[in-house]
Short mmCIF file of N, CA, C and O in Angstrom, two decimals:
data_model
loop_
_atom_site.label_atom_id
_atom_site.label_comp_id
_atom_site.label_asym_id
_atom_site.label_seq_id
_atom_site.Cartn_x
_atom_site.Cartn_y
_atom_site.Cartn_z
N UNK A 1 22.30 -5.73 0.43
CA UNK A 1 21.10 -5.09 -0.05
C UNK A 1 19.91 -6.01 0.22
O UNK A 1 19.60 -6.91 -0.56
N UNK A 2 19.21 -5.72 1.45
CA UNK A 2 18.21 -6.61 1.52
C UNK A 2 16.75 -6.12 0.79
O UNK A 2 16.55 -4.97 0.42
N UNK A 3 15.86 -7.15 0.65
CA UNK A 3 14.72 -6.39 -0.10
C UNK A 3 14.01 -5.61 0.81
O UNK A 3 14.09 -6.11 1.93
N UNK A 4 13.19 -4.35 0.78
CA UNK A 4 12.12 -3.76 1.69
C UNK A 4 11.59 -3.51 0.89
O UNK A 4 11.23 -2.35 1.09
N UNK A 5 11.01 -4.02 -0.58
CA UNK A 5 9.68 -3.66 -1.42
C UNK A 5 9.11 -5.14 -1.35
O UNK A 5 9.83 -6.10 -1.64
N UNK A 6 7.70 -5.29 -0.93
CA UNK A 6 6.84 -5.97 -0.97
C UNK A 6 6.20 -6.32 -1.73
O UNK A 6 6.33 -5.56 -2.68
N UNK A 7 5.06 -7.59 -2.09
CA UNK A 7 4.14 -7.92 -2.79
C UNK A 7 3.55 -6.64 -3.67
O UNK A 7 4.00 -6.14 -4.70
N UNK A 8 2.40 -6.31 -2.90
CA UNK A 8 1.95 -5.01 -3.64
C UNK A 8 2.43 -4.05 -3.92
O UNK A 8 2.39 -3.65 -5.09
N UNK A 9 3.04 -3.36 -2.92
CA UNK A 9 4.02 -2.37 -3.12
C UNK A 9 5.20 -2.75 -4.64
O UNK A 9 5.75 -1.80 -5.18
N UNK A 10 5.42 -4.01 -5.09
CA UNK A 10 6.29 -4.24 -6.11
C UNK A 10 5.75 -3.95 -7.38
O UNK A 10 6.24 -3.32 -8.32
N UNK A 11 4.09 -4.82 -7.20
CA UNK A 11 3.51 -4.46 -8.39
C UNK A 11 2.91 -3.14 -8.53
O UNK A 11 3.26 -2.36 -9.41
N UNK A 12 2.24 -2.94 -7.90
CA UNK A 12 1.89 -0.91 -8.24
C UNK A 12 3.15 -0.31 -8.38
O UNK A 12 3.03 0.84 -8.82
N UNK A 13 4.22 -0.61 -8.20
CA UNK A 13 5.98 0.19 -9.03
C UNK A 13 6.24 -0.37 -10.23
O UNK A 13 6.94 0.25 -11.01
N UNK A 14 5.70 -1.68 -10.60
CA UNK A 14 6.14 -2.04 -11.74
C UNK A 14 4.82 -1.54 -13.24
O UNK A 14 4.87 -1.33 -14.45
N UNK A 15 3.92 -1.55 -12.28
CA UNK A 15 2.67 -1.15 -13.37
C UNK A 15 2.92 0.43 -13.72
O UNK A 15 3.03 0.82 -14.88
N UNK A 16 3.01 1.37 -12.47
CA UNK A 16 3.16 2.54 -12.70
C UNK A 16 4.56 3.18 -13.46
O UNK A 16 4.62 4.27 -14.03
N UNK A 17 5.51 2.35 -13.33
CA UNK A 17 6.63 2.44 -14.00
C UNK A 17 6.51 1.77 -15.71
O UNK A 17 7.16 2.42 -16.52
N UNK A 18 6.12 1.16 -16.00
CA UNK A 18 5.29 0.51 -17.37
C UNK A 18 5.03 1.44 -18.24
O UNK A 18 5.46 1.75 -19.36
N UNK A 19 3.83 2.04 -17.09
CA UNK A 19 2.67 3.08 -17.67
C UNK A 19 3.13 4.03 -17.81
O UNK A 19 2.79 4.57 -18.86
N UNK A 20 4.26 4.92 -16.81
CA UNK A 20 5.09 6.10 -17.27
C UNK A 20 5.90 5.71 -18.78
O UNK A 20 5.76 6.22 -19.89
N UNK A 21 6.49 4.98 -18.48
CA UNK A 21 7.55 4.42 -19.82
C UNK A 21 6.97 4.88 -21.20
O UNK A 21 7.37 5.78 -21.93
N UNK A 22 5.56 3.71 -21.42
CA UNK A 22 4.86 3.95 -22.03
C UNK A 22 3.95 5.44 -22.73
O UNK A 22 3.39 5.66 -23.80
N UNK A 23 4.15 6.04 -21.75
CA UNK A 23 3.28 7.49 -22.02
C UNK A 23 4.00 8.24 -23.11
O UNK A 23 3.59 8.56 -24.22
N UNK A 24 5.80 8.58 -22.25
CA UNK A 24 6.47 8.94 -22.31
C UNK A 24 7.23 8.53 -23.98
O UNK A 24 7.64 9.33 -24.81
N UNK A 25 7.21 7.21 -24.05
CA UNK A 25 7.44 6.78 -25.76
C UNK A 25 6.59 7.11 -26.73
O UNK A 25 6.94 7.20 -27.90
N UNK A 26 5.44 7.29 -26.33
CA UNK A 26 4.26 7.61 -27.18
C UNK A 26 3.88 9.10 -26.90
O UNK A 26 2.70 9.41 -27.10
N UNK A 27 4.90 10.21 -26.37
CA UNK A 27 4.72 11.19 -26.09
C UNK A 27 4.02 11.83 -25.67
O UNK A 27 4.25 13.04 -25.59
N UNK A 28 2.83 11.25 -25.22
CA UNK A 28 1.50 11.78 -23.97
C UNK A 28 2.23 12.66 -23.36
O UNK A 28 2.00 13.84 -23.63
N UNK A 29 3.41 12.33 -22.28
CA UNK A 29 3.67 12.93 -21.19
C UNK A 29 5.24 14.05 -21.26
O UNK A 29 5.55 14.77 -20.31
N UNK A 30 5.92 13.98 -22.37
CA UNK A 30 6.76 14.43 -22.88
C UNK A 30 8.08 14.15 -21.64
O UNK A 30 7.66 14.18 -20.48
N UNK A 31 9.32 13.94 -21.77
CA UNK A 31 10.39 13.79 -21.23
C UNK A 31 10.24 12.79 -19.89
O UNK A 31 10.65 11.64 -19.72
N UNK A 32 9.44 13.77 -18.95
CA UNK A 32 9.14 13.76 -17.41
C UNK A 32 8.95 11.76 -17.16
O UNK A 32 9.62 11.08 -16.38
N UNK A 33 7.91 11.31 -18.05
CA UNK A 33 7.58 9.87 -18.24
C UNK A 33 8.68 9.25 -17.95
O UNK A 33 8.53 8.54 -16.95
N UNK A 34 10.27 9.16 -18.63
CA UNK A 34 10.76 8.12 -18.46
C UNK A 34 11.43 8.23 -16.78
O UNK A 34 12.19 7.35 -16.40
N UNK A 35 11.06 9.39 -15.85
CA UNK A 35 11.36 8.76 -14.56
C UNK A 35 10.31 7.42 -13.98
O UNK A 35 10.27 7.31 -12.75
N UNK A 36 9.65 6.64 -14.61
CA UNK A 36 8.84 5.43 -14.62
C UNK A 36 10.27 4.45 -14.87
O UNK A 36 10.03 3.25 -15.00
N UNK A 37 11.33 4.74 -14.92
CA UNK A 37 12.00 3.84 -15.03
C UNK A 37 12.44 3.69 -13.21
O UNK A 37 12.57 2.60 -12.65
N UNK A 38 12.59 4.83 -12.62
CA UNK A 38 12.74 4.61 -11.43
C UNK A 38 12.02 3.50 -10.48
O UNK A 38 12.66 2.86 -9.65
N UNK A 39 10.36 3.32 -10.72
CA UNK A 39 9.51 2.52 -9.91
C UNK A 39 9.74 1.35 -10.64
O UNK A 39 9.79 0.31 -9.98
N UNK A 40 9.90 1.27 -12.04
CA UNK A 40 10.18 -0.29 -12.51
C UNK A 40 11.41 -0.89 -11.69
O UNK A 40 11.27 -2.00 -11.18
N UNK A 41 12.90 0.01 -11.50
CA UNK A 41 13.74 -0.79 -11.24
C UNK A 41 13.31 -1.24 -10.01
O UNK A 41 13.15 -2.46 -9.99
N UNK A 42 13.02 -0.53 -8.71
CA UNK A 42 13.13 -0.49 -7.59
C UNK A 42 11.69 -1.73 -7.44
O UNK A 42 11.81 -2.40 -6.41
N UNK A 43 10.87 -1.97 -8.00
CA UNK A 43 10.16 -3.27 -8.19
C UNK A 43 10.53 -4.47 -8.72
O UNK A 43 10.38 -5.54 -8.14
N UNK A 44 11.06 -4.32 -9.88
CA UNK A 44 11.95 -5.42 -10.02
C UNK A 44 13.14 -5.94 -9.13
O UNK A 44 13.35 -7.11 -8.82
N UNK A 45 13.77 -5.02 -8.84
CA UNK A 45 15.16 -5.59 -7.92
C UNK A 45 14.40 -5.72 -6.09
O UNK A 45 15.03 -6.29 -5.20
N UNK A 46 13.16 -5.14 -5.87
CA UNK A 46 12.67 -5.34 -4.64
C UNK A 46 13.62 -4.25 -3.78
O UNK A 46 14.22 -4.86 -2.89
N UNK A 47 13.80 -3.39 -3.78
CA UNK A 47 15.33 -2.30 -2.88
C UNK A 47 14.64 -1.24 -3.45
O UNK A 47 14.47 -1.11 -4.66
N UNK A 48 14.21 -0.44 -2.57
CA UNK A 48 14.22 0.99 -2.25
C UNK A 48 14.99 1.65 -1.75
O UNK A 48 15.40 0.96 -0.81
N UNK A 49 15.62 2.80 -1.74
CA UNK A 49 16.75 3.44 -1.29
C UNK A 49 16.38 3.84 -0.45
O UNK A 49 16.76 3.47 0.66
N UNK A 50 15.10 5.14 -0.72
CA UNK A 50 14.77 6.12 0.17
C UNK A 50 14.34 5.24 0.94
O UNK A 50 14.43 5.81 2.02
N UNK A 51 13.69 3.65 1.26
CA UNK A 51 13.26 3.63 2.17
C UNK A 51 14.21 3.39 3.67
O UNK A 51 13.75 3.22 4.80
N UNK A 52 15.51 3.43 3.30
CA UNK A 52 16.36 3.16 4.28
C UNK A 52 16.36 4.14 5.16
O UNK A 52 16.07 3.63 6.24
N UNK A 53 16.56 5.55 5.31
CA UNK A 53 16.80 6.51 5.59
C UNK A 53 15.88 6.22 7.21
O UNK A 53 16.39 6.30 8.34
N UNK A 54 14.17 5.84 6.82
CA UNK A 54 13.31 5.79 7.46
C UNK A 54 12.73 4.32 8.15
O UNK A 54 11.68 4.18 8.77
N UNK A 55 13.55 3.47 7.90
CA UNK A 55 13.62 2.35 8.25
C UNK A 55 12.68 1.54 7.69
O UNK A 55 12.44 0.44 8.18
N UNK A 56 11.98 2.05 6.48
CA UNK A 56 10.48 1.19 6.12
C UNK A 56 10.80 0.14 5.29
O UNK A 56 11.81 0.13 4.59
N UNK A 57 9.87 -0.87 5.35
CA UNK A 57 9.75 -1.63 4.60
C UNK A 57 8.19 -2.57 4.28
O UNK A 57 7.42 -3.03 5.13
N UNK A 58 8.11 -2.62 3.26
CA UNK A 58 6.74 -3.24 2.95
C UNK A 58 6.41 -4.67 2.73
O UNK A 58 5.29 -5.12 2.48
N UNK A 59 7.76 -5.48 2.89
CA UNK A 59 8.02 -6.74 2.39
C UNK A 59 7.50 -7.61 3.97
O UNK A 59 7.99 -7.18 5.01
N UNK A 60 6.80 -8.46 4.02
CA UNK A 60 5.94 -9.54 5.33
C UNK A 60 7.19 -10.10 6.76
O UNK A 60 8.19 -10.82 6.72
N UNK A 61 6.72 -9.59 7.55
CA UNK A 61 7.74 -10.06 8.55
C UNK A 61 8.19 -11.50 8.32
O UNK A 61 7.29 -12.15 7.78
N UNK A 62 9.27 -12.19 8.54
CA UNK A 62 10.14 -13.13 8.33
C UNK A 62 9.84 -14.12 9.60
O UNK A 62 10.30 -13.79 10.69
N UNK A 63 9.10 -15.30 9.50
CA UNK A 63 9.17 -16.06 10.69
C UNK A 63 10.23 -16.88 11.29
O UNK A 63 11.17 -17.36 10.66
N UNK A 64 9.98 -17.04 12.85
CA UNK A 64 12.00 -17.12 12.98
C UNK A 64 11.67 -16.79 14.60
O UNK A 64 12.59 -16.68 15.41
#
């Protein structure tokens, strides 16, 4: 499992995943919110799934 989530790309998944969480406990957003757990994990662990499919990745080319 190599990483393909990047710098920014990690933190705008971990903020927006936060902020869903959050909504969602405090019932702003009712149920739907805790898929914010999805962008937290996939920021924290740096691994996107879907991005395999399409070969992407956001993480800085590797010098070498």
């Amino acid at each position: 499992m190599n990483a393909n989530v990047g710098g920014i790309d990690r933190v705008a998944r971990i903020v927006a995943g936060v902020v869903l969480i959050a909504l969602a406990a405090t019932g702003t957003v009712g149920v739907w919110g805790w898929i914010g757990v999805v962008p937290l994990a996939t920021g924290t662990f740096r691994f996107c799934p879907a991005y395999l499919p399409f070969g992407l990745s956001t993480c800085p080319m590797k010098k070498g």
